[in-house]
Amino acid sequence: MTDCCHYLPDSIDLGLILLDDDGRIQVWNHWIAERVRLESHQVTGRTLEESLGSNLDPRLALVVREALDFGWSARLSHALHPLPLPLYPPGAPGNERIKQSIDITPMVIDDQRHCLLQVRDVTETVRREALLKHQARQLRNDLQRLSQAQDELQRSEMRFRELTRLAPAGLFEANLRGRLTFLNERGEEILGHLRLHLPDIPWTDLLSGLEKDRITDAWRLAAESGTRFAEDFRYTHPDGRFAWIRAEAGPVRDSEGNLNGFIGTLMDVTEFHERATRNEFRANHDGLTSLLNRDRFERHLRAAVSGAREVSDRLALLFIDLDGFKGINDGHGHPAGDTVLKTVAGRIRRVLRSDDLVARYGGDEFAVLIRGIGDEATLGAIIGKLGQTIALPINLGHRHVRVGCSIGLAIYPEHGSDPTSLLHHADQAMYRAKRGRNPSPAG
Amino acid sequence: MRRFTDLEMDALSEAFNLALGEAAATFAAIVREEIELSVPTIELLSRDELIIRLEDTQPGGESGRLCRINQHFEADVGFQTDALLLFPEYGSLEIVRRMLGDETPVEHITELEQDALGEIGNIIINSCMSCLANLLGTSLRGSLPRVQSHSPRDLLNDKPSSDVILVARISMSMSAHNLRGFVLFIMDIPSIENFMAEISRLFQLPTGQEAPSP
């Protein structure tokens, strides 16, 4: 038993100090000796103050006194008394004190009050809890950031929803196969389908015929290369109505940069297309007769000449000038003149083949370009027929009028090898014809 | 167990008023703040009555957990008691953290905080008990504090149901907190008789045994 009592204090992983009723050290175990760096024999019989000097926490002295005088136990927690005793890590040269927690309990030995100090090293606990709290703070900050981000996301989602609802354009999102994963109301209107009712097919399958093939190819190309998609196409609504639709889409990539779909817009550009077609026609055609205008005709002529040069073809250029038109215009008014011009234009058109070009060249002057002309007789027959049809009576509503015409002919390459000389030749030939028909030069 | 007379209960109140006043002063010194202490209400209850009382009043708030600091005392004059300090876990944690200048959002009490709470409870209980010991002219040997957190139902599982519990209910108001706490003294029947005898002697009451209880 004595042996046991002797060895026990030095075997446990706890600092033990036993003080007698005078506060003198009786037991000073190995754990304490190692950390205070004072051996048991150096301190036995002395008080804590004598052994440790000013290194002692005053509260420790107080509670030791209370234990000895009144028999109270006390705890000095690390949080409130971090370093009551000068303890240092054993064997390490460092001067950083061990963090500790001390329990002070009274004991009665041989009828004498004693006081036992049990000293625990809480350095590791302090470190662990500091880490725990650091992590907790970090977690809280992360959570705050996350909830902020979530709020922002919610707001931006709401914004997005409202925007897509109000957007004048169709907005869609599609996966790489072209399946629509999102389509706003306007988009549904443009396509004439509710997204949720669409079967699991690529959106390009909503098209038909050649347009479907063309757009399917274009979409596949964009999906394969991850590039921008922009196409106009003709679309047949489920209700049978035709529309021009412009689809534009950009690739969407995930956080790793992998392509995972497209986001884009749909616009009904039917009106735009129709207007463009009208504008193009207007730019190239005479407003009254819908024949080509002079500018456009000359461009066709240049192209035809260079084309004919390459394949050694022959071209016929006809200038047709109306005779007696001025009289009708002056005598019956401009509306009557307009009717005459429209009627003549239609007649010239009907005499010729559909790929021959007819233009209103000037006021009452028309030009015709015939490609791949046959023999002179055929050409002569055409010219004769032109003269005859133009000369037919024209119904003005209140009366009939007639106009005649003078026709000048120039043949490529015989009468000129370039447009200018051909035009000049035809012009001269027409004037000659007019003079022959009507000796006074008044038109 | 016999019931105590009103006079005896008044004497008990008086004794605890003094003792808890000391404790509150000590606590105020620790937290360096003015502390207002209510006059304690004293009751004698059985363990199960106290549990019902605690469950009803929910001093621990919605979450319900109470922090208990427990020390055992033995008096020379023939009584022994467990002195318990009860605080809502949440409020006590808040006070410890404030004292340590720490605002970390850890939901439960950590080991070191529990240690610190033990020390605070120890100081309060010791000062209360030293006051009682002085009044009664006896010595009280106290054990080390033990700190535990429990729901009211499990709070007193380790105490025999036959014991009598002397409940002193106090509320402490600090500037930012209104911390309601309980001080409990749990004694067996002989202890409570002896303790009351000491109190009666102190306040020079007529010897209770002869007075018929109401």
XYZ file of C-alpha atoms in Angstrom:
657
model
C 0.000 0.000 0.000
C 2.793 2.379 0.944
C 4.591 1.514 -2.268
C 1.439 2.094 -4.197
C 0.940 5.505 -2.604
C 4.525 6.284 -3.285
C 4.478 5.450 -6.968
C 0.969 6.499 -7.886
C 1.452 10.271 -7.984
C 4.392 9.934 -10.382
C 2.542 7.559 -12.697
C -0.484 9.612 -13.596
C -0.799 12.080 -16.409
C -1.883 14.919 -14.189
C -0.055 17.419 -12.052
C -0.457 16.718 -8.329
C 0.575 19.080 -5.542
C -0.343 18.309 -1.958
C -0.035 21.116 0.578
C -0.190 20.673 4.364
C -2.224 22.935 6.622
C 0.571 25.500 6.564
C 0.496 25.516 2.799
C 3.821 23.698 2.562
C 4.421 21.341 -0.305
C 4.193 17.670 0.682
C 3.731 16.016 -2.705
C 5.128 17.406 -5.950
C 4.714 14.722 -8.533
C 6.903 13.958 -11.498
C 4.418 15.554 -13.956
C 4.659 18.906 -12.136
C 8.434 18.678 -11.597
C 8.989 18.125 -15.284
C 6.892 21.125 -16.264
C 7.775 23.602 -13.532
C 11.388 22.470 -13.997
C 11.924 22.117 -10.264
C 12.520 18.711 -8.687
C 10.471 17.494 -5.767
C 13.374 17.770 -3.311
C 13.887 21.412 -4.274
C 10.364 22.413 -3.204
C 9.231 19.956 -0.545
C 8.529 21.758 2.723
C 8.285 25.166 1.100
C 5.134 27.112 0.200
C 4.022 27.724 -3.368
C 4.952 31.406 -3.059
C 8.453 30.503 -1.835
C 8.927 28.000 -4.622
C 7.450 29.923 -7.522
C 7.788 33.568 -6.462
C 5.756 36.125 -8.358
C 4.872 33.588 -11.061
C 1.796 32.556 -9.125
C -1.733 33.644 -9.943
C -3.067 35.485 -6.837
C -6.453 33.773 -7.161
C -4.704 30.408 -6.756
C -3.264 31.547 -3.420
C -6.764 32.655 -2.325
C -8.532 29.404 -3.122
C -5.749 27.358 -1.562
C -6.291 29.367 1.591
C -10.063 28.764 1.447
C -9.563 25.041 1.000
C -7.211 24.909 3.978
C -9.242 27.197 6.234
C -12.839 26.351 5.286
C -12.659 23.080 3.396
C -13.972 24.423 0.106
C -13.188 23.059 -3.258
C -12.568 25.319 -6.191
C -11.884 25.166 -9.863
C -9.644 27.544 -11.793
C -10.795 27.238 -15.355
C -8.479 27.957 -18.210
C -10.888 30.482 -19.667
C -10.795 32.743 -16.629
C -7.299 31.881 -15.360
C -5.261 30.826 -18.349
C -1.851 30.368 -16.692
C -2.012 30.083 -12.880
C 1.247 28.102 -12.598
C 4.510 28.590 -14.492
C 4.374 25.334 -16.462
C 6.413 24.716 -19.590
C 6.380 21.811 -22.036
C 8.793 19.132 -20.753
C 12.053 18.775 -22.672
C 11.241 21.652 -25.005
C 13.312 24.816 -24.817
C 10.267 27.034 -25.507
C 9.148 29.649 -23.048
C 5.510 29.377 -23.869
C 3.499 28.330 -20.856
C 1.297 25.290 -20.868
C -2.377 26.163 -20.811
C -3.894 24.703 -17.694
C -6.933 24.140 -15.565
C -6.622 23.459 -11.840
C -8.938 21.769 -9.342
C -8.341 22.558 -5.695
C -9.835 20.175 -3.143
C -9.467 19.987 0.630
C -8.317 16.701 2.141
C -8.059 15.576 5.704
C -4.953 13.474 6.389
C -4.143 12.420 9.980
C -6.747 14.916 11.222
C -4.920 17.697 9.493
C -6.473 19.768 6.683
C -4.519 19.427 3.493
C -5.102 20.817 0.076
C -4.710 18.892 -3.166
C -4.081 20.657 -6.465
C -4.807 18.689 -9.620
C -3.360 20.358 -12.665
C -4.524 19.474 -16.167
C -2.780 20.423 -19.395
C -5.524 21.832 -21.633
C -3.231 23.167 -24.366
C -4.555 20.649 -26.844
C -8.163 21.351 -25.866
C -7.593 25.079 -26.291
C -6.102 24.490 -29.711
C -8.940 22.191 -30.724
C -11.618 24.573 -29.543
C -9.940 27.544 -31.200
C -9.993 25.542 -34.403
C -13.595 24.556 -33.840
C -14.601 28.152 -33.259
C -12.623 29.316 -36.226
C -14.440 26.780 -38.347
C -17.757 27.776 -36.825
C -17.091 31.415 -37.668
C -16.037 30.477 -41.148
C -19.130 28.379 -41.512
C -21.285 31.261 -40.364
C -19.593 33.611 -42.819
C -19.964 31.066 -45.593
C -23.602 30.645 -44.702
C -24.105 34.379 -44.729
C -22.471 34.645 -48.103
C -24.489 31.727 -49.329
C -27.741 33.204 -48.139
C -26.801 36.531 -49.679
C -26.027 34.788 -52.921
C -29.304 32.926 -52.639
C -31.188 36.171 -52.117
C -29.440 37.680 -55.090
C -30.220 34.587 -57.106
C -33.838 34.771 -56.123
C -33.988 38.423 -57.068
C -32.272 37.849 -60.358
C -34.515 34.873 -61.037
C -37.535 37.046 -60.418
C -36.054 39.729 -62.627
C -35.390 37.156 -65.302
C -38.905 35.740 -65.052
C -40.447 39.182 -65.334
C -38.159 40.132 -68.197
C -38.881 36.992 -70.138
C -42.575 37.536 -69.582
C -42.412 41.102 -70.875
C -39.821 40.551 -73.579
C -41.055 41.352 -77.074
C -38.804 38.601 -78.418
C -39.158 34.890 -77.985
C -36.520 33.565 -75.609
C -35.491 29.974 -75.558
C -33.013 27.595 -74.120
C -32.199 24.370 -75.865
C -29.941 21.454 -75.147
C -27.392 20.259 -77.664
C -29.923 17.982 -79.330
C -32.052 21.049 -79.940
C -34.739 20.062 -77.432
C -36.277 23.229 -75.953
C -35.727 23.323 -72.203
C -37.179 26.797 -71.855
C -39.438 28.942 -73.990
C -41.087 32.150 -72.890
C -44.643 33.129 -73.686
C -43.688 35.200 -76.694
C -41.641 32.276 -78.010
C -44.640 29.996 -77.642
C -46.702 32.544 -79.529
C -44.163 32.782 -82.348
C -43.929 29.015 -82.764
C -47.605 28.436 -82.079
C -46.801 25.674 -79.585
C -46.746 25.463 -75.801
C -43.363 24.165 -74.751
C -44.856 21.663 -72.338
C -46.967 20.204 -75.107
C -44.053 19.764 -77.458
C -42.909 16.188 -77.974
C -39.308 15.343 -77.149
C -37.926 16.475 -80.487
C -35.401 19.055 -81.653
C -37.079 22.390 -82.287
C -35.864 22.292 -85.880
C -38.313 19.412 -86.449
C -41.103 21.981 -86.191
C -40.051 23.239 -89.617
C -40.956 21.548 -92.830
C -39.517 20.789 -96.223
C -36.256 22.294 -97.428
C -36.210 24.854 -94.629
C -36.172 22.017 -92.098
C -33.140 20.403 -93.748
C -31.294 23.685 -94.041
C -31.913 24.797 -90.459
C -31.274 21.318 -89.025
C -27.879 21.347 -90.736
C -27.105 24.857 -89.513
C -28.076 23.925 -85.942
C -25.989 20.768 -86.041
C -23.031 22.762 -87.277
C -23.395 25.306 -84.466
C -23.825 22.544 -81.869
C -20.791 20.658 -83.121
C -18.527 23.674 -83.267
C -20.010 25.506 -80.277
C -20.486 28.628 -82.348
C -23.207 31.184 -82.712
C -26.342 30.234 -84.564
C -28.204 32.864 -86.572
C -30.686 31.990 -89.281
C -33.863 33.338 -90.861
C -36.315 30.700 -91.999
C -39.777 30.329 -93.304
C -42.120 28.742 -90.819
C -45.575 27.293 -91.174
C -47.707 27.860 -88.102
C -49.866 25.019 -86.809
C -52.805 27.160 -88.019
C -51.379 27.173 -91.551
C -50.167 30.784 -91.577
C -46.674 31.470 -92.974
C -44.129 33.492 -91.107
C -40.518 34.444 -91.356
C -38.654 33.729 -88.124
C -35.195 34.816 -87.148
C -33.495 32.576 -84.597
C -30.275 33.638 -82.961
C -28.552 31.601 -80.272
C -25.261 31.536 -78.460
C -23.612 28.521 -76.865
C -23.898 28.078 -73.079
C -21.061 26.384 -71.256
C -20.912 24.854 -67.792
C -18.345 25.868 -65.168
C -15.792 23.547 -66.752
C -16.235 25.103 -70.143
C -18.154 22.199 -71.647
C -20.838 23.148 -74.087
C -24.205 22.149 -72.675
C -26.733 23.982 -74.746
C -27.835 27.179 -76.375
C -29.727 30.210 -75.246
C -31.244 32.490 -77.776
C -34.027 34.586 -79.215
C -36.796 34.058 -81.724
C -38.247 36.961 -83.644
C -41.127 37.113 -86.056
C -39.531 38.981 -88.956
C -42.320 38.352 -91.449
C -43.111 42.008 -91.874
C -39.455 42.866 -92.153
C -38.971 40.265 -94.840
C -41.986 41.389 -96.783
C -40.901 44.991 -96.590
C -37.391 44.083 -97.673
C -38.780 42.186 -100.619
C -40.948 45.141 -101.502
C -38.047 47.534 -101.137
C -35.797 45.427 -103.255
C -38.454 45.255 -105.956
C -38.995 48.968 -105.730
C -35.299 49.689 -106.053
C -35.013 47.601 -109.174
C -38.360 48.153 -110.792
C -40.380 50.957 -112.227
C -43.166 51.805 -109.866
C -45.793 52.267 -112.524
C -45.238 49.331 -114.843
C -43.363 46.980 -112.487
C -40.822 46.503 -115.275
C -37.112 46.712 -114.483
C -35.857 50.256 -114.173
C -33.149 51.687 -116.322
C -30.413 51.276 -113.747
C -31.193 47.631 -113.083
C -31.595 46.923 -116.797
C -28.148 48.299 -117.593
C -26.630 46.154 -114.873
C -28.319 43.097 -116.354
C -27.083 44.161 -119.747
C -23.473 44.393 -118.565
C -23.719 40.979 -116.969
C -25.327 39.531 -120.067
C -22.646 40.978 -122.358
C -19.810 39.559 -120.326
C -21.683 36.262 -120.064
C -22.323 36.142 -123.777
C -18.690 36.962 -124.460
C -17.637 33.883 -122.560
C -19.983 31.478 -124.295
C -19.996 33.246 -127.675
C -23.698 33.888 -127.453
C -25.589 36.573 -129.304
C -27.769 39.178 -127.626
C -30.439 41.438 -129.015
C -31.052 44.840 -127.482
C -34.269 46.582 -128.499
C -35.204 50.174 -127.841
C -38.903 50.864 -128.139
C -40.175 54.430 -128.180
C -43.884 55.111 -128.264
C -45.263 57.308 -131.001
C -48.154 59.576 -130.150
C -47.867 59.135 -126.414
C -47.298 62.823 -125.715
C -50.579 63.654 -127.426
C -52.538 61.249 -125.229
C -50.823 62.527 -122.109
C -51.571 66.138 -123.024
C -55.050 65.484 -124.350
C -56.411 63.022 -121.780
C -54.290 63.740 -118.717
C -51.581 61.855 -116.856
C -53.832 59.036 -115.592
C -54.570 58.192 -119.203
C -50.826 58.326 -119.968
C -50.191 55.968 -117.052
C -52.800 53.512 -118.302
C -51.155 53.557 -121.751
C -47.720 52.898 -120.287
C -49.006 50.027 -118.076
C -50.894 48.473 -120.952
C -47.915 48.687 -123.293
C -45.621 47.250 -120.638
C -47.939 44.283 -120.213
C -48.139 43.741 -123.953
C -44.369 43.791 -124.422
C -44.008 41.347 -121.508
C -46.525 38.956 -123.081
C -44.816 38.924 -126.444
C -41.487 37.925 -124.920
C -40.262 34.818 -123.142
C -40.209 34.954 -119.358
C -36.427 35.098 -119.150
C -36.151 37.994 -121.587
C -35.657 41.279 -119.756
C -37.983 44.223 -120.214
C -37.391 47.647 -118.743
C -39.058 50.996 -118.706
C -36.070 52.940 -119.892
C -37.383 56.471 -119.822
C -40.722 58.353 -120.015
C -42.305 56.445 -122.901
C -39.241 54.460 -123.799
C -38.845 50.719 -123.221
C -35.832 48.449 -123.557
C -35.726 44.715 -124.149
C -32.852 42.299 -123.825
C -33.157 38.963 -125.529
C -30.562 36.289 -124.824
C -29.824 33.332 -127.023
C -31.532 34.802 -130.052
C -32.250 32.492 -132.909
C -31.981 33.453 -136.531
C -32.751 36.879 -137.978
C -36.196 35.750 -139.014
C -37.213 34.841 -135.498
C -35.924 38.135 -134.242
C -37.742 39.928 -137.006
C -40.938 38.104 -136.077
C -40.595 39.215 -132.465
C -40.047 42.815 -133.459
C -43.041 42.656 -135.795
C -45.236 41.171 -133.107
C -44.134 43.874 -130.651
C -45.131 46.592 -133.097
C -48.519 44.970 -133.719
C -49.489 44.379 -130.109
C -48.399 47.827 -128.987
C -50.526 49.331 -131.715
C -53.712 47.611 -130.547
C -56.346 49.978 -129.137
C -56.019 50.845 -125.496
C -59.199 51.216 -123.423
C -59.120 54.299 -121.223
C -62.604 53.644 -119.885
C -64.235 56.586 -121.578
C -62.645 55.922 -124.974
C -60.009 53.941 -126.827
C -56.683 55.360 -127.890
C -53.824 53.963 -129.939
C -50.091 54.459 -129.837
C -47.490 53.356 -132.290
C -43.849 52.626 -131.667
C -40.396 52.921 -133.150
C -38.004 50.066 -132.461
C -34.215 50.251 -132.657
C -32.196 47.040 -132.679
C -28.597 46.355 -131.706
C -27.076 42.890 -131.795
C -24.074 41.700 -129.828
C -21.468 41.229 -131.075
C -22.256 42.611 -134.564
C -23.267 46.129 -133.484
C -21.045 46.577 -130.494
C -18.884 44.572 -128.160
C -19.737 46.496 -124.968
C -22.943 47.760 -123.375
C -22.299 51.408 -124.145
C -21.832 50.921 -127.850
C -24.782 48.555 -127.987
C -27.013 51.085 -126.221
C -25.775 53.811 -128.527
C -26.407 51.678 -131.577
C -29.922 50.723 -130.524
C -30.712 54.339 -129.715
C -29.543 55.516 -133.108
C -31.441 52.733 -134.844
C -34.615 53.729 -132.993
C -34.265 57.350 -134.022
C -33.735 56.288 -137.564
C -36.872 54.228 -137.413
C -38.823 57.112 -135.882
C -37.636 59.503 -138.569
C -38.600 56.978 -141.261
C -42.060 56.626 -139.773
C -42.590 60.282 -139.054
C -40.416 62.800 -141.006
C -40.994 65.609 -138.512
C -38.837 64.916 -135.417
C -41.567 65.875 -132.985
C -42.167 62.700 -130.818
C -41.695 14.445 6.695
C -43.350 17.078 8.779
C -44.350 20.350 7.243
C -42.593 23.477 8.321
C -44.341 26.392 9.892
C -44.637 29.760 8.242
C -42.184 31.098 10.771
C -39.683 28.469 9.806
C -40.155 29.156 6.141
C -39.681 32.867 6.795
C -36.474 32.125 8.623
C -35.299 30.009 5.683
C -36.086 32.840 3.302
C -34.160 35.242 5.451
C -31.116 32.986 5.583
C -31.115 32.435 1.857
C -31.729 36.055 1.155
C -28.497 36.841 2.909
C -26.585 33.967 1.380
C -27.751 34.587 -2.183
C -27.095 38.286 -1.813
C -23.492 37.385 -1.149
C -23.483 35.060 -4.119
C -24.914 37.706 -6.428
C -22.347 40.225 -5.270
C -19.613 37.736 -6.057
C -21.132 37.019 -9.442
C -21.396 40.745 -10.175
C -17.712 41.100 -9.364
C -16.879 38.313 -11.820
C -18.894 39.693 -14.709
C -18.013 43.273 -13.747
C -21.626 44.331 -14.044
C -24.386 45.499 -11.817
C -26.645 42.617 -10.971
C -30.116 42.956 -9.613
C -31.335 40.074 -7.610
C -34.935 39.277 -6.835
C -35.954 38.199 -3.336
C -35.774 34.429 -3.441
C -38.964 32.453 -3.163
C -38.432 29.412 -1.053
C -40.293 26.153 -1.438
C -39.850 22.627 -0.296
C -40.676 20.159 -3.041
C -40.181 16.533 -3.909
C -37.996 15.717 -6.881
C -40.965 14.899 -9.105
C -42.862 18.024 -8.109
C -39.840 20.087 -9.035
C -39.539 18.390 -12.426
C -43.173 19.166 -13.193
C -42.605 22.746 -12.069
C -39.571 23.085 -14.339
C -41.372 21.571 -17.308
C -44.309 23.906 -16.825
C -42.382 27.115 -16.474
C -39.830 26.239 -19.162
C -37.007 28.286 -17.711
C -34.752 26.918 -20.425
C -36.887 28.452 -23.160
C -38.212 26.476 -26.133
C -35.144 24.285 -26.443
C -35.599 23.529 -22.768
C -32.114 22.491 -21.798
C -30.878 23.577 -18.445
C -27.319 23.862 -17.343
C -26.687 22.529 -13.904
C -23.692 23.181 -11.683
C -23.583 20.803 -8.773
C -21.462 20.747 -5.620
C -21.842 18.504 -2.638
C -21.424 19.908 0.869
C -21.069 18.256 4.240
C -21.617 20.189 7.424
C -20.165 19.404 10.824
C -23.597 19.896 12.378
C -25.112 16.806 10.831
C -26.495 17.677 7.444
C -25.285 17.227 3.947
C -26.664 18.790 0.820
C -26.196 19.018 -2.868
C -26.145 22.641 -3.899
C -27.287 23.105 -7.495
C -27.293 26.178 -9.626
C -29.620 25.956 -12.626
C -29.535 28.261 -15.588
C -31.017 27.970 -19.059
C -28.217 26.541 -21.180
C -28.593 29.261 -23.754
C -28.377 32.141 -21.296
C -25.448 30.707 -19.370
C -23.560 30.128 -22.568
C -24.189 33.701 -23.556
C -22.786 34.968 -20.278
C -19.692 32.797 -20.444
C -19.016 33.860 -24.009
C -19.496 37.490 -23.119
C -17.069 37.185 -20.256
C -14.556 35.568 -22.557
C -15.187 38.124 -25.290
C -16.152 35.446 -27.752
C -19.018 35.629 -30.219
C -18.529 32.324 -31.898
C -21.748 30.725 -33.066
C -21.180 27.272 -31.582
C -24.531 25.945 -30.540
C -23.443 23.802 -27.650
C -21.146 24.514 -24.792
C -17.535 23.479 -25.322
C -15.313 21.720 -22.816
C -13.421 24.870 -21.858
C -16.614 26.880 -21.588
C -18.075 24.192 -19.410
C -14.979 24.479 -17.242
C -15.383 28.236 -17.040
C -19.055 27.863 -16.179
C -17.989 25.392 -13.475
C -15.685 27.991 -12.011
C -18.354 30.687 -12.073
C -20.885 28.357 -10.446
C -18.243 27.315 -7.958
C -17.637 30.914 -6.942
C -21.347 31.635 -6.573
C -22.123 28.438 -4.683
C -19.072 28.792 -2.456
C -19.960 32.325 -1.520
C -23.542 31.330 -0.807
C -22.444 28.368 1.270
C -19.785 30.271 3.123
C -22.413 32.766 4.119
C -24.644 29.957 5.382
C -21.725 28.326 7.192
C -20.931 31.612 8.857
C -24.561 32.175 9.860
C -24.825 28.693 11.288
C -21.408 28.804 12.843
C -20.395 25.537 11.256
C -17.995 24.481 8.570
C -19.106 23.125 5.227
C -16.752 21.016 3.177
C -17.481 21.292 -0.516
C -16.672 19.067 -3.472
C -15.597 20.242 -6.895
C -18.304 21.564 -9.175
C -19.779 19.294 -11.826
C -21.352 20.894 -14.894
C -24.021 19.133 -16.935
C -26.717 20.093 -19.413
C -30.041 18.314 -19.360
C -33.672 18.648 -20.219
C -35.771 19.294 -17.086
C -37.006 15.685 -17.141
C -33.513 14.222 -16.918
C -32.039 16.943 -14.785
C -32.393 15.180 -11.443
C -32.191 11.558 -12.547
C -29.186 10.996 -10.332
C -30.966 12.167 -7.193
C -33.121 9.845 -5.104
C -36.798 10.647 -5.427
C -37.213 10.472 -1.664
C -34.982 13.485 -1.125
C -36.445 16.829 -0.244
C -35.520 19.729 -2.385
C -35.297 23.167 -0.988
C -35.830 25.407 -3.937
C -34.754 29.010 -3.872
C -35.892 30.733 -7.023
C -34.054 33.888 -7.892
C -33.813 35.954 -10.996
C -30.761 37.901 -11.874
C -31.017 40.866 -14.184
C -27.952 42.104 -15.947
C -27.944 45.038 -18.311
C -28.383 42.938 -21.413
C -29.725 39.739 -19.984
C -32.525 38.681 -17.833
C -31.209 35.435 -16.554
C -33.596 33.477 -14.402
C -31.897 30.891 -12.286
C -32.641 28.482 -9.533
C -30.609 27.553 -6.534
C -31.532 24.116 -5.252
C -30.502 22.377 -2.102
C -31.200 18.716 -2.183
C -31.145 16.991 1.171
C -32.250 13.745 2.663
C -34.868 13.850 5.432
C -32.447 13.796 8.401
C -30.399 16.520 6.808
C -33.351 18.798 6.271
C -34.489 18.311 9.855
C -31.028 19.126 11.134
C -30.669 21.995 8.798
C -33.988 23.453 9.880
C -33.003 22.973 13.511
C -29.897 25.007 12.860
C -31.947 27.712 11.156
C -34.450 27.779 14.002
C -31.596 28.061 16.481
C -30.126 30.915 14.460
C -33.351 32.886 14.406
C -34.288 31.787 17.879
C -37.584 30.300 16.836
C -39.693 28.302 19.297
C -38.634 24.692 18.927
C -40.639 23.461 15.971
C -41.249 19.924 17.243
C -43.685 21.122 19.848
C -45.564 23.542 17.626
C -48.456 21.837 15.843
C -48.066 22.210 12.129
C -50.977 23.948 10.391
